[in-house]
């Protein structure tokens, strides 16, 4: 019965509320005289408000409410008096509620009494669910509302006859203001909360039960927090109880990351989490991130070992052949740094080979023997800048057609080259001498391991022959063939193509040795012809220098060199590129600033090893030469193809003259043409009509010999410009001024000489030392230019060669090390 | 049990532009010098950049940074950049040197490989931020990490983005950390 009471009361309250909203003029405290009057008034207002009700559900609700109220009022009125009935009739005329008063009463009663059935409106239609829920929130046993809250109200049958009695008190005003029964409120609250809880979904189990139980004690469940665990490689989210310990946390982590708990190190806010701590202790709440490092038992690198091994295996399988083959070669060609080292300070190595490959071997051997040299080389900023550009390196390597063939045949190499990671690491290794040393050690270790593996040695050998040889050939080929191949003996060229595992201890051919020394036939013939011209070659000193000059000339006249010069003259861009290469300038500057170094470099070139006197002569002239090299005029002249051509013609002409008409150029002092050679010949005397002529022309090639020598850069070049006649040092000054006129210089000189000769001028006379020397200087300059050009060309190629070799060797190291790791792992 | 050692963690901040950014940024990045200042340095024209920041973490008496060559280390202040322009104290850490190196080498394999370097999105400051959070749980100051987005929000930055993307910074003077084939 109480439920019925509540139900009606609810309806009433809601109806009042509705009335409030609609009419806005209804007051709860009705100073109505009598209850039923009030009831009527209420129903009246409800009727009115129904007309204003915006939605059909509301209307239905109001109808119902009104019906109920009307019914009761009617009941009241029917008992109480007649005037109310008239009002009621009027009031409820609208909507047909009054007509169906009885029906209303019946239906209302039905609504009220039949709790178990779904509430229906006047016309028997179902209430909309929402409205129903509104109505029946407190309804006992109303199954239409799904709520999780506990239903505190039990269904009870209602008896109409007693209803109104029970409900009577509820219509008193004070009942209106009475606060709802606690149970009802609990029901409502629970239901409302339950609805909310339901809408928020099951994932909040903690809230649901808590809300449903309201202020009741919360169940003792730990809160689950979500913690992100971040390793250097990945990130995972873990849901763990808030009060769990670090140990438990680690167990959960170890399952996910597939490692053991004692390998895990957890770090949060800079603190290492110990097993016996709890998460709360460290302040780890929901949503925070904890860092994880997984230690590895085997290696201190932990997880890094796995990926490195994986990477190593991949690269190993791809590049093992190459690596091992190149590693073999690197035994004899370590790092290939020797070539580039020559730029900086290879001078002291005193290589004497004119053969590229042998030169390389020699350089590398010497470099190996001197670690300080290596360090010096690596610290050269030029080297570092070259090495730090992996794109450049790759281009250099790929530009070689033979290398391209090699790559086609062995795709692993292309993988190597195209892998920026490897390239970068390789170059980095190249830059770091300490690392390189370590790599070398590791490589040796790896090689020894490889050899010990059954069949390993054969594999290495195979790799070497398959890949290493072609690579070296490709590297050598890039240098435009070997212009000095014809100079050297066949044995030397054979050695060049087989970089063996053992050091090359065979004596290399000395092109400047006396004629009986190993020389090609062409060289010999030339030598003979020029030797005949140099009658004074009986003089030992002269002979040496002349012979040297002759051989130099012969070398110069070899087809290789000619082609080289041809290339230079035909391709001004070549020279331009060469000269404009950034390292060139820096190198030149560094050399000019360090005359001693430059002197060493130049003078230790093979040109001068046969003639120490030459070195002495050259030494003072180096600074001047270097200065001239920096002269932009010089550079521009060198990049002018026509200028170069003219110079060559002059030289050839002089050479021809020397052979055909040695007497025509008598006044060419030793300093002339021969330059340094001339100074060496100084002791012979300023006048050597025939002798100097011979050397004059050959002197020109002294420049080109630069490329032969390991000390490419400024060395031989300086021979030319820096070679004023021995006695005069002031020649350095005219160097710069005479360069622009270098083209016409030699011509003028020649003509002047001719005139003098024809005029019978006394050859020994030196009418105007300065004038004469100037001419000579000009000629020297002209020759020097060519020399410089070729020198630079050589230098550039040497750089390329070095870089290739360095890269090869370094790649070797790196790959071998990968292999090394892999082999270790497998063994 | 004895308390674990606490190692101080510092952030070395270098201005790669050596003051030029402060002077030239209003002109280059916007209209009117000082427009950024007056506008409280908010978005739009006249941005004022205090510097082009390169950062590194110094802990265990070693400086660690990330460049185009991967993660590198050197003695503090030992790169070509010289001493830092400012030093920020990040906090202290219990992480030992051995553990830290292991962490770095695993970072270098995964997230901070040398080819992963990108001037705008994955640069030295990204690395420093990551390491600082690992070591102390704190991030580095936001004016450093916001720099790329600041630049990119200007028309200047947008226009030069292709060029700037190809720039890779690697302060010389460091040696790589945790290479599988390098040091152990």
PDB file of N, CA, C and O in Angstrom, chain A residues 561-618:
ATOM      1  N   UNK A 561     102.034   9.022 -71.238  1.00  0.00           N
ATOM      2  CA  UNK A 561     102.137  10.400 -70.774  1.00  0.00           C
ATOM      3  C   UNK A 561     101.605  11.345 -71.831  1.00  0.00           C
ATOM      4  O   UNK A 561     100.987  12.348 -71.525  1.00  0.00           O
ATOM      5  N   UNK A 562     101.918  10.996 -73.054  1.00  0.00           N
ATOM      6  CA  UNK A 562     101.414  11.847 -74.111  1.00  0.00           C
ATOM      7  C   UNK A 562      99.896  11.903 -74.065  1.00  0.00           C
ATOM      8  O   UNK A 562      99.285  12.957 -74.190  1.00  0.00           O
ATOM      9  N   UNK A 563      99.359  10.752 -73.882  1.00  0.00           N
ATOM     10  CA  UNK A 563      97.893  10.750 -73.835  1.00  0.00           C
ATOM     11  C   UNK A 563      97.409  11.553 -72.648  1.00  0.00           C
ATOM     12  O   UNK A 563      96.399  12.245 -72.705  1.00  0.00           O
ATOM     13  N   UNK A 564      98.160  11.476 -71.619  1.00  0.00           N
ATOM     14  CA  UNK A 564      97.763  12.233 -70.436  1.00  0.00           C
ATOM     15  C   UNK A 564      97.771  13.718 -70.741  1.00  0.00           C
ATOM     16  O   UNK A 564      96.836  14.452 -70.444  1.00  0.00           O
ATOM     17  N   UNK A 565      98.841  14.114 -71.353  1.00  0.00           N
ATOM     18  CA  UNK A 565      98.933  15.523 -71.697  1.00  0.00           C
ATOM     19  C   UNK A 565      97.857  15.904 -72.701  1.00  0.00           C
ATOM     20  O   UNK A 565      97.292  16.996 -72.645  1.00  0.00           O
ATOM     21  N   UNK A 566      97.621  14.979 -73.579  1.00  0.00           N
ATOM     22  CA  UNK A 566      96.566  15.227 -74.547  1.00  0.00           C
ATOM     23  C   UNK A 566      95.248  15.460 -73.838  1.00  0.00           C
ATOM     24  O   UNK A 566      94.494  16.384 -74.137  1.00  0.00           O
ATOM     25  N   UNK A 567      95.050  14.596 -72.897  1.00  0.00           N
ATOM     26  CA  UNK A 567      93.813  14.743 -72.141  1.00  0.00           C
ATOM     27  C   UNK A 567      93.717  16.112 -71.505  1.00  0.00           C
ATOM     28  O   UNK A 567      92.676  16.753 -71.494  1.00  0.00           O
ATOM     29  N   UNK A 568      94.841  16.514 -71.005  1.00  0.00           N
ATOM     30  CA  UNK A 568      94.825  17.791 -70.300  1.00  0.00           C
ATOM     31  C   UNK A 568      94.473  18.902 -71.256  1.00  0.00           C
ATOM     32  O   UNK A 568      93.649  19.764 -70.972  1.00  0.00           O
ATOM     33  N   UNK A 569      95.133  18.853 -72.389  1.00  0.00           N
ATOM     34  CA  UNK A 569      94.918  19.974 -73.287  1.00  0.00           C
ATOM     35  C   UNK A 569      93.543  19.938 -73.906  1.00  0.00           C
ATOM     36  O   UNK A 569      92.969  20.970 -74.227  1.00  0.00           O
ATOM     37  N   UNK A 570      93.041  18.761 -74.071  1.00  0.00           N
ATOM     38  CA  UNK A 570      91.748  18.690 -74.731  1.00  0.00           C
ATOM     39  C   UNK A 570      90.606  18.996 -73.785  1.00  0.00           C
ATOM     40  O   UNK A 570      89.511  19.342 -74.193  1.00  0.00           O
ATOM     41  N   UNK A 571      90.903  18.840 -72.589  1.00  0.00           N
ATOM     42  CA  UNK A 571      89.799  18.975 -71.646  1.00  0.00           C
ATOM     43  C   UNK A 571      90.115  20.027 -70.596  1.00  0.00           C
ATOM     44  O   UNK A 571      90.629  19.705 -69.538  1.00  0.00           O
ATOM     45  N   UNK A 572      89.828  21.234 -70.921  1.00  0.00           N
ATOM     46  CA  UNK A 572      90.124  22.273 -69.942  1.00  0.00           C
ATOM     47  C   UNK A 572      89.310  22.082 -68.667  1.00  0.00           C
ATOM     48  O   UNK A 572      89.734  22.461 -67.592  1.00  0.00           O
ATOM     49  N   UNK A 573      88.181  21.486 -68.872  1.00  0.00           N
ATOM     50  CA  UNK A 573      87.345  21.291 -67.701  1.00  0.00           C
ATOM     51  C   UNK A 573      88.026  20.399 -66.682  1.00  0.00           C
ATOM     52  O   UNK A 573      87.857  20.557 -65.480  1.00  0.00           O
ATOM     53  N   UNK A 574      88.786  19.505 -67.205  1.00  0.00           N
ATOM     54  CA  UNK A 574      89.485  18.590 -66.321  1.00  0.00           C
ATOM     55  C   UNK A 574      90.367  19.353 -65.356  1.00  0.00           C
ATOM     56  O   UNK A 574      90.353  19.162 -64.151  1.00  0.00           O
ATOM     57  N   UNK A 575      91.116  20.229 -65.963  1.00  0.00           N
ATOM     58  CA  UNK A 575      92.036  20.995 -65.136  1.00  0.00           C
ATOM     59  C   UNK A 575      91.259  21.913 -64.206  1.00  0.00           C
ATOM     60  O   UNK A 575      91.588  22.090 -63.032  1.00  0.00           O
ATOM     61  N   UNK A 576      90.235  22.447 -64.788  1.00  0.00           N
ATOM     62  CA  UNK A 576      89.432  23.355 -63.979  1.00  0.00           C
ATOM     63  C   UNK A 576      88.893  22.636 -62.752  1.00  0.00           C
ATOM     64  O   UNK A 576      88.974  23.115 -61.639  1.00  0.00           O
ATOM     65  N   UNK A 577      88.360  21.459 -63.024  1.00  0.00           N
ATOM     66  CA  UNK A 577      87.825  20.690 -61.910  1.00  0.00           C
ATOM     67  C   UNK A 577      88.905  20.366 -60.919  1.00  0.00           C
ATOM     68  O   UNK A 577      88.720  20.468 -59.713  1.00  0.00           O
ATOM     69  N   UNK A 578      89.981  19.988 -61.458  1.00  0.00           N
ATOM     70  CA  UNK A 578      91.080  19.596 -60.599  1.00  0.00           C
ATOM     71  C   UNK A 578      91.497  20.745 -59.711  1.00  0.00           C
ATOM     72  O   UNK A 578      91.709  20.596 -58.521  1.00  0.00           O
ATOM     73  N   UNK A 579      91.615  21.862 -60.365  1.00  0.00           N
ATOM     74  CA  UNK A 579      92.118  22.982 -59.606  1.00  0.00           C
ATOM     75  C   UNK A 579      91.078  23.532 -58.650  1.00  0.00           C
ATOM     76  O   UNK A 579      91.410  24.130 -57.642  1.00  0.00           O
ATOM     77  N   UNK A 580      89.888  23.371 -59.041  1.00  0.00           N
ATOM     78  CA  UNK A 580      88.869  23.972 -58.195  1.00  0.00           C
ATOM     79  C   UNK A 580      88.406  23.024 -57.107  1.00  0.00           C
ATOM     80  O   UNK A 580      87.589  23.389 -56.286  1.00  0.00           O
ATOM     81  N   UNK A 581      88.926  21.827 -57.144  1.00  0.00           N
ATOM     82  CA  UNK A 581      88.530  20.914 -56.072  1.00  0.00           C
ATOM     83  C   UNK A 581      88.909  21.554 -54.744  1.00  0.00           C
ATOM     84  O   UNK A 581      90.003  22.058 -54.582  1.00  0.00           O
ATOM     85  N   UNK A 582      88.015  21.501 -53.848  1.00  0.00           N
ATOM     86  CA  UNK A 582      88.261  22.220 -52.587  1.00  0.00           C
ATOM     87  C   UNK A 582      89.533  21.782 -51.901  1.00  0.00           C
ATOM     88  O   UNK A 582      90.218  22.579 -51.288  1.00  0.00           O
ATOM     89  N   UNK A 583      89.810  20.529 -52.032  1.00  0.00           N
ATOM     90  CA  UNK A 583      90.978  20.087 -51.302  1.00  0.00           C
ATOM     91  C   UNK A 583      92.255  20.565 -51.928  1.00  0.00           C
ATOM     92  O   UNK A 583      93.271  20.704 -51.277  1.00  0.00           O
ATOM     93  N   UNK A 584      92.144  20.824 -53.230  1.00  0.00           N
ATOM     94  CA  UNK A 584      93.341  21.303 -53.889  1.00  0.00           C
ATOM     95  C   UNK A 584      93.799  22.600 -53.275  1.00  0.00           C
ATOM     96  O   UNK A 584      94.961  22.784 -52.928  1.00  0.00           O
ATOM     97  N   UNK A 585      92.866  23.479 -53.171  1.00  0.00           N
ATOM     98  CA  UNK A 585      93.254  24.789 -52.669  1.00  0.00           C
ATOM     99  C   UNK A 585      93.801  24.702 -51.263  1.00  0.00           C
ATOM    100  O   UNK A 585      94.813  25.290 -50.916  1.00  0.00           O
ATOM    101  N   UNK A 586      93.072  23.963 -50.473  1.00  0.00           N
ATOM    102  CA  UNK A 586      93.535  23.890 -49.088  1.00  0.00           C
ATOM    103  C   UNK A 586      94.904  23.231 -49.028  1.00  0.00           C
ATOM    104  O   UNK A 586      95.760  23.609 -48.239  1.00  0.00           O
ATOM    105  N   UNK A 587      95.054  22.268 -49.892  1.00  0.00           N
ATOM    106  CA  UNK A 587      96.332  21.587 -49.891  1.00  0.00           C
ATOM    107  C   UNK A 587      97.435  22.531 -50.298  1.00  0.00           C
ATOM    108  O   UNK A 587      98.495  22.588 -49.676  1.00  0.00           O
ATOM    109  N   UNK A 588      97.156  23.280 -51.341  1.00  0.00           N
ATOM    110  CA  UNK A 588      98.168  24.207 -51.813  1.00  0.00           C
ATOM    111  C   UNK A 588      98.503  25.209 -50.737  1.00  0.00           C
ATOM    112  O   UNK A 588      99.664  25.556 -50.505  1.00  0.00           O
ATOM    113  N   UNK A 589      97.485  25.660 -50.100  1.00  0.00           N
ATOM    114  CA  UNK A 589      97.747  26.645 -49.065  1.00  0.00           C
ATOM    115  C   UNK A 589      98.566  26.053 -47.936  1.00  0.00           C
ATOM    116  O   UNK A 589      99.509  26.668 -47.440  1.00  0.00           O
ATOM    117  N   UNK A 590      98.178  24.877 -47.577  1.00  0.00           N
ATOM    118  CA  UNK A 590      98.914  24.276 -46.466  1.00  0.00           C
ATOM    119  C   UNK A 590     100.350  24.013 -46.878  1.00  0.00           C
ATOM    120  O   UNK A 590     101.278  24.187 -46.086  1.00  0.00           O
ATOM    121  N   UNK A 591     100.505  23.641 -48.109  1.00  0.00           N
ATOM    122  CA  UNK A 591     101.866  23.376 -48.552  1.00  0.00           C
ATOM    123  C   UNK A 591     102.669  24.657 -48.592  1.00  0.00           C
ATOM    124  O   UNK A 591     103.850  24.695 -48.234  1.00  0.00           O
ATOM    125  N   UNK A 592     102.034  25.702 -49.074  1.00  0.00           N
ATOM    126  CA  UNK A 592     102.790  26.940 -49.179  1.00  0.00           C
ATOM    127  C   UNK A 592     103.123  27.478 -47.804  1.00  0.00           C
ATOM    128  O   UNK A 592     104.137  28.131 -47.622  1.00  0.00           O
ATOM    129  N   UNK A 593     102.275  27.189 -46.876  1.00  0.00           N
ATOM    130  CA  UNK A 593     102.568  27.681 -45.540  1.00  0.00           C
ATOM    131  C   UNK A 593     103.626  26.834 -44.859  1.00  0.00           C
ATOM    132  O   UNK A 593     104.204  27.248 -43.867  1.00  0.00           O
ATOM    133  N   UNK A 594     103.800  25.702 -45.402  1.00  0.00           N
ATOM    134  CA  UNK A 594     104.749  24.813 -44.766  1.00  0.00           C
ATOM    135  C   UNK A 594     105.797  24.409 -45.782  1.00  0.00           C
ATOM    136  O   UNK A 594     105.758  23.308 -46.326  1.00  0.00           O
ATOM    137  N   UNK A 595     106.694  25.297 -46.042  1.00  0.00           N
ATOM    138  CA  UNK A 595     107.649  25.037 -47.128  1.00  0.00           C
ATOM    139  C   UNK A 595     108.511  23.822 -46.873  1.00  0.00           C
ATOM    140  O   UNK A 595     108.876  23.116 -47.797  1.00  0.00           O
ATOM    141  N   UNK A 596     108.776  23.583 -45.653  1.00  0.00           N
ATOM    142  CA  UNK A 596     109.602  22.411 -45.390  1.00  0.00           C
ATOM    143  C   UNK A 596     108.875  21.150 -45.811  1.00  0.00           C
ATOM    144  O   UNK A 596     109.451  20.251 -46.417  1.00  0.00           O
ATOM    145  N   UNK A 597     107.650  21.125 -45.454  1.00  0.00           N
ATOM    146  CA  UNK A 597     106.862  19.949 -45.808  1.00  0.00           C
ATOM    147  C   UNK A 597     106.812  19.790 -47.316  1.00  0.00           C
ATOM    148  O   UNK A 597     106.989  18.700 -47.868  1.00  0.00           O
ATOM    149  N   UNK A 598     106.560  20.908 -47.945  1.00  0.00           N
ATOM    150  CA  UNK A 598     106.468  20.851 -49.403  1.00  0.00           C
ATOM    151  C   UNK A 598     107.794  20.395 -49.982  1.00  0.00           C
ATOM    152  O   UNK A 598     107.852  19.571 -50.897  1.00  0.00           O
ATOM    153  N   UNK A 599     108.834  20.941 -49.430  1.00  0.00           N
ATOM    154  CA  UNK A 599     110.146  20.548 -49.929  1.00  0.00           C
ATOM    155  C   UNK A 599     110.338  19.059 -49.770  1.00  0.00           C
ATOM    156  O   UNK A 599     110.736  18.358 -50.704  1.00  0.00           O
ATOM    157  N   UNK A 600     110.001  18.613 -48.613  1.00  0.00           N
ATOM    158  CA  UNK A 600     110.156  17.179 -48.379  1.00  0.00           C
ATOM    159  C   UNK A 600     109.356  16.376 -49.384  1.00  0.00           C
ATOM    160  O   UNK A 600     109.830  15.401 -49.965  1.00  0.00           O
ATOM    161  N   UNK A 601     108.147  16.809 -49.552  1.00  0.00           N
ATOM    162  CA  UNK A 601     107.281  16.049 -50.442  1.00  0.00           C
ATOM    163  C   UNK A 601     107.877  15.969 -51.828  1.00  0.00           C
ATOM    164  O   UNK A 601     107.990  14.910 -52.421  1.00  0.00           O
ATOM    165  N   UNK A 602     108.195  17.142 -52.315  1.00  0.00           N
ATOM    166  CA  UNK A 602     108.662  17.178 -53.681  1.00  0.00           C
ATOM    167  C   UNK A 602     109.954  16.438 -53.836  1.00  0.00           C
ATOM    168  O   UNK A 602     110.144  15.648 -54.751  1.00  0.00           O
ATOM    169  N   UNK A 603     110.831  16.744 -52.970  1.00  0.00           N
ATOM    170  CA  UNK A 603     112.177  16.249 -53.180  1.00  0.00           C
ATOM    171  C   UNK A 603     112.279  14.764 -52.945  1.00  0.00           C
ATOM    172  O   UNK A 603     113.267  14.150 -53.297  1.00  0.00           O
ATOM    173  N   UNK A 604     111.325  14.247 -52.310  1.00  0.00           N
ATOM    174  CA  UNK A 604     111.392  12.807 -52.120  1.00  0.00           C
ATOM    175  C   UNK A 604     110.672  12.044 -53.203  1.00  0.00           C
ATOM    176  O   UNK A 604     110.533  10.837 -53.117  1.00  0.00           O
ATOM    177  N   UNK A 605     110.224  12.787 -54.155  1.00  0.00           N
ATOM    178  CA  UNK A 605     109.584  12.073 -55.247  1.00  0.00           C
ATOM    179  C   UNK A 605     110.650  11.285 -55.992  1.00  0.00           C
ATOM    180  O   UNK A 605     111.830  11.597 -55.918  1.00  0.00           O
ATOM    181  N   UNK A 606     110.194  10.296 -56.684  1.00  0.00           N
ATOM    182  CA  UNK A 606     111.168   9.420 -57.359  1.00  0.00           C
ATOM    183  C   UNK A 606     112.077  10.170 -58.324  1.00  0.00           C
ATOM    184  O   UNK A 606     113.169   9.721 -58.634  1.00  0.00           O
ATOM    185  N   UNK A 607     111.584  11.336 -58.735  1.00  0.00           N
ATOM    186  CA  UNK A 607     112.418  12.080 -59.677  1.00  0.00           C
ATOM    187  C   UNK A 607     113.784  12.356 -59.081  1.00  0.00           C
ATOM    188  O   UNK A 607     114.798  12.336 -59.749  1.00  0.00           O
ATOM    189  N   UNK A 608     113.738  12.606 -57.840  1.00  0.00           N
ATOM    190  CA  UNK A 608     114.971  13.113 -57.243  1.00  0.00           C
ATOM    191  C   UNK A 608     115.713  12.100 -56.409  1.00  0.00           C
ATOM    192  O   UNK A 608     116.783  12.371 -55.916  1.00  0.00           O
ATOM    193  N   UNK A 609     115.119  10.966 -56.279  1.00  0.00           N
ATOM    194  CA  UNK A 609     115.826  10.008 -55.451  1.00  0.00           C
ATOM    195  C   UNK A 609     117.120   9.581 -56.103  1.00  0.00           C
ATOM    196  O   UNK A 609     118.080   9.219 -55.446  1.00  0.00           O
ATOM    197  N   UNK A 610     117.077   9.658 -57.398  1.00  0.00           N
ATOM    198  CA  UNK A 610     118.309   9.284 -58.092  1.00  0.00           C
ATOM    199  C   UNK A 610     119.316  10.412 -58.068  1.00  0.00           C
ATOM    200  O   UNK A 610     120.460  10.242 -58.442  1.00  0.00           O
ATOM    201  N   UNK A 611     118.883  11.511 -57.613  1.00  0.00           N
ATOM    202  CA  UNK A 611     119.787  12.654 -57.720  1.00  0.00           C
ATOM    203  C   UNK A 611     119.605  13.559 -56.519  1.00  0.00           C
ATOM    204  O   UNK A 611     118.787  14.485 -56.543  1.00  0.00           O
ATOM    205  N   UNK A 612     120.315  13.301 -55.528  1.00  0.00           N
ATOM    206  CA  UNK A 612     120.157  14.134 -54.332  1.00  0.00           C
ATOM    207  C   UNK A 612     120.539  15.589 -54.584  1.00  0.00           C
ATOM    208  O   UNK A 612     120.027  16.504 -53.932  1.00  0.00           O
ATOM    209  N   UNK A 613     121.391  15.771 -55.501  1.00  0.00           N
ATOM    210  CA  UNK A 613     121.792  17.149 -55.777  1.00  0.00           C
ATOM    211  C   UNK A 613     120.590  17.942 -56.275  1.00  0.00           C
ATOM    212  O   UNK A 613     120.390  19.103 -55.916  1.00  0.00           O
ATOM    213  N   UNK A 614     119.807  17.265 -57.022  1.00  0.00           N
ATOM    214  CA  UNK A 614     118.614  17.919 -57.525  1.00  0.00           C
ATOM    215  C   UNK A 614     117.747  18.393 -56.378  1.00  0.00           C
ATOM    216  O   UNK A 614     117.205  19.496 -56.382  1.00  0.00           O
ATOM    217  N   UNK A 615     117.664  17.569 -55.430  1.00  0.00           N
ATOM    218  CA  UNK A 615     116.835  17.931 -54.287  1.00  0.00           C
ATOM    219  C   UNK A 615     117.350  19.201 -53.640  1.00  0.00           C
ATOM    220  O   UNK A 615     116.584  20.087 -53.287  1.00  0.00           O
ATOM    221  N   UNK A 616     118.646  19.238 -53.501  1.00  0.00           N
ATOM    222  CA  UNK A 616     119.201  20.428 -52.863  1.00  0.00           C
ATOM    223  C   UNK A 616     118.884  21.664 -53.655  1.00  0.00           C
ATOM    224  O   UNK A 616     118.582  22.703 -53.093  1.00  0.00           O
ATOM    225  N   UNK A 617     118.970  21.499 -54.933  1.00  0.00           N
ATOM    226  CA  UNK A 617     118.722  22.651 -55.773  1.00  0.00           C
ATOM    227  C   UNK A 617     117.264  23.077 -55.675  1.00  0.00           C
ATOM    228  O   UNK A 617     116.944  24.258 -55.711  1.00  0.00           O
ATOM    229  N   UNK A 618     116.447  22.132 -55.595  1.00  0.00           N
ATOM    230  CA  UNK A 618     115.017  22.433 -55.617  1.00  0.00           C
ATOM    231  C   UNK A 618     114.539  23.059 -54.317  1.00  0.00           C
ATOM    232  O   UNK A 618     113.601  23.839 -54.298  1.00  0.00           O
TER     233      UNK A 618
END
